[in-house]
Short mmCIF file of C-alpha atoms in Angstrom, two decimals:
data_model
loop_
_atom_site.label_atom_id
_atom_site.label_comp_id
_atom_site.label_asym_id
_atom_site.label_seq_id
_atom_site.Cartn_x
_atom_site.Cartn_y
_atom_site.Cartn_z
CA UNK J 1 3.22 -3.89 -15.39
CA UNK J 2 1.31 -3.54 -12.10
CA UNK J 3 0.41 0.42 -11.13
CA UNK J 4 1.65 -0.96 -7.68
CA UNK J 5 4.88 -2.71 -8.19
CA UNK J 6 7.40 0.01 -9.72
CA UNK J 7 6.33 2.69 -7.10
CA UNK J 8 7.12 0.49 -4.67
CA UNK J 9 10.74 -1.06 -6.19
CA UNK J 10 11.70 2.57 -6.73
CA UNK J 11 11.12 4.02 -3.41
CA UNK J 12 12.55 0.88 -1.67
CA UNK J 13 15.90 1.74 -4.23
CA UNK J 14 15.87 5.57 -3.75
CA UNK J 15 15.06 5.20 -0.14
CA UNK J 16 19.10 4.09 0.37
CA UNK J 17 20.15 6.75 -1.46
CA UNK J 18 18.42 9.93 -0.39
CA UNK J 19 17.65 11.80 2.34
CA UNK J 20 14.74 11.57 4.14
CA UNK J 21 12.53 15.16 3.11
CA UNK J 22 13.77 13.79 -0.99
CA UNK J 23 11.89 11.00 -0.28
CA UNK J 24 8.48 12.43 0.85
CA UNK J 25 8.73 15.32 -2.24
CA UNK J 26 9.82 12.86 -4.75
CA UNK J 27 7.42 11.03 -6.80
CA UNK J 28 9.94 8.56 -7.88
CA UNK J 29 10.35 7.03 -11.34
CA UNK J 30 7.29 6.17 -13.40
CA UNK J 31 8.91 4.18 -15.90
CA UNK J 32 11.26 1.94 -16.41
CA UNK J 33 13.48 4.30 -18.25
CA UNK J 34 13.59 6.65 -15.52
CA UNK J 35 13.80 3.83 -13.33
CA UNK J 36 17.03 2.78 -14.97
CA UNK J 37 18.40 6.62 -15.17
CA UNK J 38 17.49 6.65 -11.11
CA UNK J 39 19.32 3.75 -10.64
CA UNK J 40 22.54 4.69 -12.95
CA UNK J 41 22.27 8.05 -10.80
CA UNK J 42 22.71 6.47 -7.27
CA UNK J 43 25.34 3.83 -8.66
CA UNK J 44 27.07 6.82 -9.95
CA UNK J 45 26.61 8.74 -6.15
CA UNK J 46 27.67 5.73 -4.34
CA UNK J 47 30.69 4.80 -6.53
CA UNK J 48 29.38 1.66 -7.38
CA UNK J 49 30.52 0.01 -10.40
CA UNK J 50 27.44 -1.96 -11.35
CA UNK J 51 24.75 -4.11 -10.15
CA UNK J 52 22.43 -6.48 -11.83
CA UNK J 53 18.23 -5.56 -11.80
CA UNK J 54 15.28 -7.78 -12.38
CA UNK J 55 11.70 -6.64 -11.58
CA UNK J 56 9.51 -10.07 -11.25
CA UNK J 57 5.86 -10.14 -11.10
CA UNK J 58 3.83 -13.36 -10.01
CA UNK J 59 4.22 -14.77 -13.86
CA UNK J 60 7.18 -13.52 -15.26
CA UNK J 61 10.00 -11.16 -15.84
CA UNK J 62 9.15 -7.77 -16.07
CA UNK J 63 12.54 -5.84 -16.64
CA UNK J 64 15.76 -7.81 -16.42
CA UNK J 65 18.85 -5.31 -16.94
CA UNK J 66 22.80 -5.56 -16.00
CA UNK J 67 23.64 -1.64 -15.34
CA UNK J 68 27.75 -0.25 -14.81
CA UNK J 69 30.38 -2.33 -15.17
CA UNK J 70 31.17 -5.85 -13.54
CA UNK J 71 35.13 -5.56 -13.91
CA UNK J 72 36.10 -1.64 -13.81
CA UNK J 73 39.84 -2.41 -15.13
CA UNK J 74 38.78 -4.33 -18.32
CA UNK J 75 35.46 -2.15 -19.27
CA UNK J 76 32.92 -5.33 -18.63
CA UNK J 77 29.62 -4.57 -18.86
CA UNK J 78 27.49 -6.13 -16.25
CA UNK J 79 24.70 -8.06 -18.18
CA UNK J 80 21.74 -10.21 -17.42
CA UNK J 81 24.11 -12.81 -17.02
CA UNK J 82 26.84 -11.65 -14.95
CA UNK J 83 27.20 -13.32 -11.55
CA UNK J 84 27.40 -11.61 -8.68
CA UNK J 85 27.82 -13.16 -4.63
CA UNK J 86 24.75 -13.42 -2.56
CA UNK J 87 26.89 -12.91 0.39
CA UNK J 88 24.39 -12.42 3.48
CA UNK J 89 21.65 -10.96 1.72
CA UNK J 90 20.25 -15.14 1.32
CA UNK J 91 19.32 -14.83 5.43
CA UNK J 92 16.53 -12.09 5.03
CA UNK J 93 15.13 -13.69 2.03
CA UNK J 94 14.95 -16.86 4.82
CA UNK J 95 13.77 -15.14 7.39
CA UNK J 96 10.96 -13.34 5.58
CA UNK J 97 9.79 -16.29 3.82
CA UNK J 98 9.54 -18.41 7.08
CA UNK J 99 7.39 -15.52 8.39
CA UNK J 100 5.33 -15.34 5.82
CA UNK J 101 4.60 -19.07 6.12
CA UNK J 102 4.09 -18.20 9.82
CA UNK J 103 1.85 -15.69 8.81
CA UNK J 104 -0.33 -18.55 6.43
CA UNK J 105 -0.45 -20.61 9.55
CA UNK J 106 1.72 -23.72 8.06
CA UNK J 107 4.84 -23.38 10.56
CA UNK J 108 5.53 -21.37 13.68
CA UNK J 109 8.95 -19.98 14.79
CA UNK J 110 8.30 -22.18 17.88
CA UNK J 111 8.69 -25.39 16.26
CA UNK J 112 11.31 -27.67 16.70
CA UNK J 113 13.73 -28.10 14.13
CA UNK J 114 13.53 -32.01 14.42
CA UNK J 115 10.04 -31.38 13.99
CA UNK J 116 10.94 -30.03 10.09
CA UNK J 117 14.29 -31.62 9.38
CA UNK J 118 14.12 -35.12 11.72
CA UNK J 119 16.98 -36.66 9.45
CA UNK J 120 19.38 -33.56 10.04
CA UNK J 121 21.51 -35.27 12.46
CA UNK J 122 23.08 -32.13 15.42
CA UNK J 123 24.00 -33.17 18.66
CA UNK J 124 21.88 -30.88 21.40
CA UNK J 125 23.20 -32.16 24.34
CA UNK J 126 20.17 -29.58 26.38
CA UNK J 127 17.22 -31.34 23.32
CA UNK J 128 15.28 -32.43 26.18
CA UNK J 129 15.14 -29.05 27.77
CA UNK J 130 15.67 -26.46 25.19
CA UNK J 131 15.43 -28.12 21.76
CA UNK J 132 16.66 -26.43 18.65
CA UNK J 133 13.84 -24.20 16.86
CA UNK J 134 13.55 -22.79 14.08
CA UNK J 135 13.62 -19.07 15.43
CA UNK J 136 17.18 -19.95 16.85
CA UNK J 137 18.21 -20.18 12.59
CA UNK J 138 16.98 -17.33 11.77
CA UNK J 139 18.48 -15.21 14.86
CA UNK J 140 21.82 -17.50 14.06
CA UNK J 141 21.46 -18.60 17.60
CA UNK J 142 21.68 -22.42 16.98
CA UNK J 143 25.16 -23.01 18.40
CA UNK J 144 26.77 -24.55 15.09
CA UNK J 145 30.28 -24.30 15.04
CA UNK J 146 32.19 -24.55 11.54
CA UNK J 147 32.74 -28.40 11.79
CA UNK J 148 28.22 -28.69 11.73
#
């Protein structure tokens, strides 16, 4: 596994969980088995019955693990193939891959959504003026009602 890559996933997972002087002292875990013990500990700390763990490099998996339980009242383990809701979560992967396009130069927060999508049909009655962009979808500021 990259030297890089499990630092980093276990100080962005301990970083919810401890205070801030732990964080600065502690070296984190340096292996996947004390990765998954770290992990198990904060579940444990927050009450929370069980979440699902995959640690992808460019090519392929590098750890894939279900850890707790995915239904408390009938002992379930959560596995590599239990389900679990994206809920919100889906908008900052969005937004942080449409800056990092930004960031390679191929789109800019400025554009137009036509400009992207010109066969979405959404009635702007103020297009002329202030046309729909793609900043205003990932601020959530497009003006869609429930009926879009």
């Amino acid at each position: 596994m990259k030297g890089c890559l499990l630092p980093l996933v276990s100080l962005l997972i301990l970083s919810s969980a401890l205070p801030a002087a732990e964080i600065t002292t502690n070296t984190g875990p340096r292996s996947i088995p004390e990765l998954q013990a770290a992990i198990e500990a904060i579940l444990k700390d927050t009450r929370t019955p069980g979440a699902a763990i995959a640690i992808v490099s460019r090519n392929q998996a590098e750890w894939v693990a279900g850890i707790g339980k995915a239904d408390v009242a009938a002992n379930q383990p959560v596995t590599t193939n239990t389900l679990f809701r994206l809920g919100s979560i889906s908008k900052s992967f969005a937004a942080v891959a449409a800056l990092q396009l930004q960031e390679a130069g191929r789109l800019k927060l400025s554009d137009t959504v036509k400009q992207w999508v010109p066969d979405v049909a959404f009635v702007n009655p103020w297009e002329a003026t202030h046309p729909l962009r793609l900043v205003h979808l990932l601020e959530q500021t497009t003006g869609f009602d429930d009926r879009f």
